């Protein structure tokens, strides 16, 4: 049986040989985060992919994230260690669905959350992440109505923050759906000093928002936990994020909103699969040039507004 430390050594050796970098999302397994060159949210990882001079990017995240990296870094080889690492939210809309929706609102601007396929991005005017959705929508001329896809909770929150006319696609994430108002209330009463920070994908958005101290992307949450003078935090998002928070802040305490908020897709990427990915150069993620060209317009607008 292969022991963990030798897997890490092999990964590091192969990384140098292949001139590779490893990017990992904040929800990845702890040992995968620990072997990565950069850990971050969707926006930060997209920016890293665009900027790197490595030849190979091993993307430890879900498929749409690797696709975004492939679009932004067309001269690199982008690998995902497990091709089945999908996203329930991205799966709620197809390019055909979006084309039909656009026909009903021919003058609307389409704003698409990065959790979507490259084909859907190609049909969109703007792409956003949870960290810049409000700013991107504010940059769109005021007289334009907006079709927001696929996450309805993020879309509702953006609508509330901007006061814009926003039509919502009824998509949501099954992981953030497990986060319930009753659990937040119970945690707040047992930890009255704790700050409550939540991700805008949470299914309890309308009832949890009045209880929240901050609504943030995953990277925003990590940064907030580091800089806040408070010592306790209730964290409403996927539980993988607690690894970084606890490592960065050993004296602070973090309480997951529910231990059930686990993304099975993110957890498909194991340390062994990262090694096999580098050994066999698999599985390469590519996007057809015509789709990539159209999707890139929307993604470039996302990466430009931080
Ligand atoms: P972030 O962009 O905030 O990291 O979120 C990505 C995601 O998949 C949330 O479920
Ligand atoms: Fe997709 Fe939800 Fe997993 Fe994020 S947590 S990658 S939105 S399924």
Coordinates of C-alpha atoms and ligand atoms in Angstrom, one line a residue:
X1 CA 0.0 0.0 0.0
X2 CA 1.2 3.5 -0.9
X3 CA 1.6 5.8 2.1
X4 CA 0.4 9.4 2.0
X5 CA 3.8 11.1 2.3
X6 CA 5.2 9.2 -0.6
X7 CA 2.2 10.2 -2.7
X8 CA 2.9 13.9 -1.9
X9 CA 6.6 13.4 -2.8
X10 CA 5.7 11.8 -6.1
X11 CA 3.3 14.6 -6.9
X12 CA 5.9 17.2 -6.1
X13 CA 8.5 15.5 -8.3
X14 CA 6.1 15.1 -11.2
X15 CA 5.0 18.7 -10.9
X16 CA 8.5 19.8 -11.5
X17 CA 9.1 17.4 -14.4
X18 CA 5.9 18.3 -16.1
X19 CA 6.2 22.1 -15.3
X20 CA 2.8 21.9 -13.7
X21 CA 0.9 23.8 -11.1
X22 CA -1.9 22.5 -9.0
X23 CA -4.9 24.8 -8.4
X24 CA -7.5 23.7 -5.8
X25 CA -10.9 25.1 -4.8
X26 CA -11.6 25.9 -1.1
X27 CA -14.0 22.9 -0.9
X28 CA -11.3 20.3 -1.8
X29 CA -10.2 17.6 0.6
X30 CA -7.6 18.8 3.1
X31 CA -4.7 16.8 1.7
X32 CA -5.5 18.0 -1.8
X33 CA -5.5 21.6 -0.6
X34 CA -2.2 21.0 1.1
X35 CA -0.5 19.8 -2.0
X36 CA -1.8 22.7 -4.2
X37 CA 0.2 25.7 -5.3
X38 CA -2.9 27.9 -4.9
X39 CA -6.2 27.4 -3.1
X40 CA -9.0 29.8 -3.7
X41 CA -12.5 30.6 -4.9
X42 CA -13.7 30.5 -8.5
X43 CA -12.5 34.0 -9.4
X44 CA -9.0 33.7 -7.9
X45 CA -8.5 30.3 -9.5
X46 CA -9.6 31.7 -12.9
X47 CA -7.1 34.5 -12.5
X48 CA -4.3 32.2 -11.5
X49 CA -5.0 30.0 -14.6
X50 CA -4.9 33.0 -16.9
X51 CA -1.6 34.3 -15.4
X52 CA 0.5 31.2 -14.9
X53 CA 3.5 30.4 -17.0
X54 CA 3.3 26.7 -16.1
X55 CA 2.7 24.3 -19.1
X56 CA 0.2 22.1 -17.3
X57 CA -2.6 23.0 -14.9
X58 CA -4.0 20.3 -12.7
X59 CA -7.4 21.6 -11.7
X60 CA -8.6 20.2 -8.4
X61 CA -12.2 21.4 -8.5
X62 CA -15.3 20.7 -10.6
X63 CA -15.6 20.4 -14.4
X64 CA -16.8 23.9 -15.2
X65 CA -13.9 25.4 -13.3
X66 CA -11.4 23.3 -15.4
X67 CA -13.3 24.4 -18.5
X68 CA -12.9 28.1 -17.5
X69 CA -9.2 27.5 -17.0
X70 CA -8.9 25.9 -20.4
X71 CA -10.7 28.9 -22.0
X72 CA -8.4 31.4 -20.2
X73 CA -5.2 29.5 -20.8
X74 CA -5.6 28.0 -24.3
X75 CA -1.9 27.3 -24.7
X76 CA -1.8 25.1 -21.5
X77 CA -2.8 21.5 -20.9
X78 CA -5.6 21.6 -18.3
X79 CA -6.1 18.3 -16.4
X80 CA -8.9 17.3 -14.1
X81 CA -8.2 14.3 -11.9
X82 CA -11.8 12.9 -12.2
X83 CA -14.0 13.7 -15.2
X84 CA -17.1 12.9 -13.2
X85 CA -16.6 15.9 -10.9
X86 CA -19.6 17.8 -12.1
X87 CA -21.9 20.4 -10.4
X88 CA -25.6 20.0 -9.7
X89 CA -26.1 23.8 -10.1
X90 CA -24.4 24.0 -13.5
X91 CA -26.5 21.0 -14.6
X92 CA -29.8 23.0 -14.2
X93 CA -29.4 24.8 -17.5
X94 CA -28.3 23.9 -21.0
X95 CA -27.4 26.2 -23.9
X96 CA -30.7 25.3 -25.5
X97 CA -32.7 26.3 -22.4
X98 CA -30.9 29.6 -22.3
X99 CA -31.5 30.3 -26.0
X100 CA -35.2 29.7 -25.5
X101 CA -35.3 31.9 -22.4
X102 CA -33.5 34.7 -24.4
X103 CA -36.1 34.6 -27.1
X104 CA -38.7 35.6 -24.5
X105 CA -36.6 38.6 -23.5
X106 CA -34.9 39.8 -26.7
X107 CA -33.5 43.0 -25.2
X108 CA -32.3 41.6 -21.9
X109 CA -28.7 41.2 -20.8
X110 CA -27.7 37.7 -19.8
X111 CA -25.6 37.4 -16.6
X112 CA -24.4 33.9 -15.9
X113 CA -22.8 32.6 -12.7
X114 CA -19.5 30.9 -13.3
X115 CA -21.0 27.6 -12.1
X116 CA -22.2 26.8 -15.7
X117 CA -21.0 25.0 -18.7
X118 CA -18.9 26.6 -21.4
X119 CA -21.8 26.3 -23.8
X120 CA -24.0 28.3 -21.5
X121 CA -21.3 30.9 -21.0
X122 CA -21.0 31.2 -24.8
X123 CA -24.7 32.2 -24.9
X124 CA -24.1 34.9 -22.1
X125 CA -23.2 38.5 -22.1
X126 CA -21.5 38.6 -18.7
X127 CA -20.1 35.9 -16.4
X128 CA -19.9 36.5 -12.6
X129 CA -18.6 34.8 -9.5
X130 CA -20.2 35.2 -6.0
X131 CA -17.4 37.7 -5.2
X132 CA -18.1 40.2 -8.0
X133 CA -21.8 39.6 -9.1
X134 CA -23.0 42.8 -7.6
X135 CA -20.3 44.9 -9.1
X136 CA -20.7 43.3 -12.5
X137 CA -24.5 43.9 -12.5
X138 CA -23.9 47.5 -11.4
X139 CA -21.7 48.0 -14.4
X140 CA -24.5 47.2 -16.8
X141 CA -26.5 50.2 -18.2
X142 CA -29.5 50.9 -15.8
X143 CA -32.2 50.7 -18.5
X144 CA -31.3 47.0 -19.3
X145 CA -33.3 44.2 -17.7
X146 CA -31.3 41.2 -16.7
X147 CA -31.7 37.4 -17.1
X148 CA -29.7 35.8 -14.3
X149 CA -28.7 32.2 -14.5
X150 CA -28.4 29.6 -13.1
X151 CA -28.4 30.3 -9.3
X152 CA -31.7 31.8 -8.1
X153 CA -30.5 32.5 -4.6
X154 CA -27.4 34.4 -5.7
X155 CA -29.6 36.2 -8.3
X156 CA -32.2 37.2 -5.6
X157 CA -29.4 38.6 -3.4
X158 CA -27.9 40.6 -6.3
X159 CA -31.4 41.9 -7.1
X160 CA -31.8 43.0 -3.5
X161 CA -28.4 44.7 -3.4
X162 CA -28.7 46.5 -6.8
X163 CA -32.5 47.1 -7.0
X164 CA -32.3 46.0 -10.7
X165 CA -34.9 44.3 -12.8
X166 CA -33.6 40.7 -12.7
X167 CA -35.4 37.6 -14.0
X168 CA -34.2 34.4 -12.3
X169 CA -33.5 31.0 -13.7
X170 CA -34.8 28.5 -11.0
X171 CA -31.5 26.7 -10.5
X172 CA -29.8 26.0 -7.1
X173 CA -27.1 23.9 -5.6
X174 CA -28.1 20.7 -3.7
X175 CA -25.3 21.2 -1.1
X176 CA -26.3 24.8 -0.2
X177 CA -30.0 23.6 -0.1
X178 CA -29.1 21.5 3.0
X179 CA -28.4 24.7 5.0
X180 CA -31.4 25.5 7.1
X181 CA -32.5 28.6 9.1
X182 CA -33.3 26.4 12.2
X183 CA -29.7 25.2 12.3
X184 CA -28.4 28.7 12.0
X185 CA -30.7 29.9 14.8
X186 CA -29.7 27.0 17.1
X187 CA -25.9 27.7 16.4
X188 CA -26.4 31.4 17.1
X189 CA -28.1 30.8 20.4
X190 CA -25.4 28.3 21.5
X191 CA -22.6 30.6 20.3
X192 CA -23.9 34.1 20.9
X193 CA -20.5 35.8 20.3
X194 CA -20.0 34.1 16.9
X195 CA -20.2 36.0 13.6
X196 CA -22.4 34.4 11.0
X197 CA -21.0 34.4 7.5
X198 CA -22.8 32.9 4.6
X199 CA -22.4 32.1 0.9
X200 CA -25.0 33.7 -1.4
X201 CA -25.9 30.2 -2.9
X202 CA -27.5 29.2 0.5
X203 CA -31.1 27.9 0.0
X204 CA -32.2 29.7 3.2
X205 CA -31.1 33.1 1.8
X206 CA -34.4 35.0 2.3
X207 CA -34.7 33.9 6.0
X208 CA -31.0 33.7 6.8
X209 CA -30.0 37.1 5.3
X210 CA -31.4 39.1 8.2
X211 CA -29.3 37.0 10.6
X212 CA -26.1 37.3 8.6
X213 CA -23.1 39.5 9.5
X214 CA -21.6 39.0 6.0
X215 CA -22.5 37.4 2.7
X216 CA -19.3 36.4 0.9
X217 CA -17.7 34.2 -1.7
X218 CA -15.6 31.3 -0.3
X219 CA -12.4 33.4 -0.6
X220 CA -14.2 36.4 1.0
X221 CA -15.1 34.1 3.9
X222 CA -11.5 32.9 4.3
X223 CA -10.2 36.5 4.3
X224 CA -12.9 37.8 6.6
X225 CA -12.2 35.0 9.2
X226 CA -8.5 36.1 9.1
X227 CA -9.1 39.8 9.6
X228 CA -12.1 39.9 11.9
X229 CA -11.3 40.6 15.6
X230 CA -14.0 38.0 16.5
X231 CA -12.9 34.5 17.6
X232 CA -15.9 32.4 16.7
X233 CA -17.7 32.0 13.3
X234 CA -20.7 30.1 12.0
X235 CA -19.9 29.2 8.5
X236 CA -22.7 28.6 6.0
X237 CA -21.2 26.9 3.0
X238 CA -19.6 23.6 2.0
X239 CA -17.6 22.2 5.0
X240 CA -14.3 21.8 3.1
X241 CA -13.6 25.5 3.6
X242 CA -13.1 24.9 7.4
X243 CA -9.7 23.3 6.7
X244 CA -8.2 26.6 5.5
X245 CA -9.9 28.7 8.1
X246 CA -8.7 26.5 11.0
X247 CA -5.2 26.2 9.5
X248 CA -4.9 30.0 9.1
X249 CA -6.5 30.8 12.5
X250 CA -5.5 28.2 15.0
X251 CA -6.9 30.3 17.9
X252 CA -10.3 30.9 16.4
X253 CA -13.3 28.5 16.3
X254 CA -15.4 27.7 13.3
X255 CA -18.8 26.0 13.3
X256 CA -20.2 24.5 10.1
X257 CA -23.9 25.5 9.5
X258 CA -24.5 21.7 9.1
X259 CA -22.0 18.8 8.8
X260 CA -24.2 17.6 5.8
X261 CA -23.1 20.4 3.5
X262 CA -20.6 18.3 1.7
X263 CA -20.1 18.5 -2.1
X264 CA -19.6 15.0 -3.3
X265 CA -18.3 16.3 -6.6
X266 CA -15.5 18.2 -5.1
X267 CA -14.6 15.2 -2.9
X268 CA -14.2 13.0 -5.9
X269 CA -10.7 14.6 -6.3
X270 CA -8.5 12.5 -4.1
X271 CA -4.7 12.8 -3.6
X272 CA -4.2 9.5 -5.4
X273 CA -6.2 10.8 -8.4
X274 CA -4.0 14.0 -8.4
X275 CA -1.0 11.7 -8.7
X276 CA -2.5 9.5 -11.4
X277 CA -3.5 12.7 -13.3
X278 CA 0.2 13.9 -13.4
X279 CA 1.5 10.4 -14.1
X280 CA -0.8 9.7 -17.1
X281 CA -1.5 13.3 -18.1
X282 CA -5.3 12.7 -17.7
X283 CA -8.0 13.8 -18.0
X284 CA -7.5 16.7 -20.4
X285 CA -10.3 19.3 -20.5
X286 CA -10.7 21.1 -23.8
X287 CA -13.4 23.4 -25.1
X288 CA -14.3 23.6 -28.8
X289 CA -12.7 26.8 -30.3
X290 CA -16.0 28.4 -31.4
X291 CA -17.6 27.9 -27.9
X292 CA -14.4 29.0 -26.2
X293 CA -14.2 32.2 -28.2
X294 CA -17.8 33.2 -27.4
X295 CA -17.5 32.1 -23.7
X296 CA -14.3 34.1 -23.3
X297 CA -16.0 37.4 -23.9
X298 CA -18.3 36.8 -20.9
X299 CA -15.5 35.4 -18.8
X300 CA -13.1 38.3 -19.6
X301 CA -15.7 40.7 -18.3
X302 CA -15.9 38.7 -15.1
X303 CA -12.1 38.6 -14.6
X304 CA -11.8 42.3 -15.3
X305 CA -14.1 43.4 -12.4
X306 CA -12.8 42.3 -9.0
Ligands
LIG1 P1 -16.9 30.4 -4.9 O1 -16.8 31.1 -6.2 O2 -17.5 31.4 -3.8 O3 -15.7 29.8 -4.5 O4 -18.1 29.3 -5.0 C1 -18.0 28.3 -5.9 C2 -19.0 27.2 -5.6 O5 -19.1 26.2 -6.3 C3 -19.9 27.4 -4.5 O6 -20.7 26.3 -4.4
LIG2 FE1 -21.7 22.9 -7.6 FE2 -22.9 23.1 -5.2 FE3 -20.7 21.6 -5.5 FE4 -20.5 24.3 -5.6 S1 -21.1 23.0 -3.8 S2 -19.5 22.8 -7.0 S3 -22.5 24.8 -6.6 S4 -22.7 21.2 -6.5

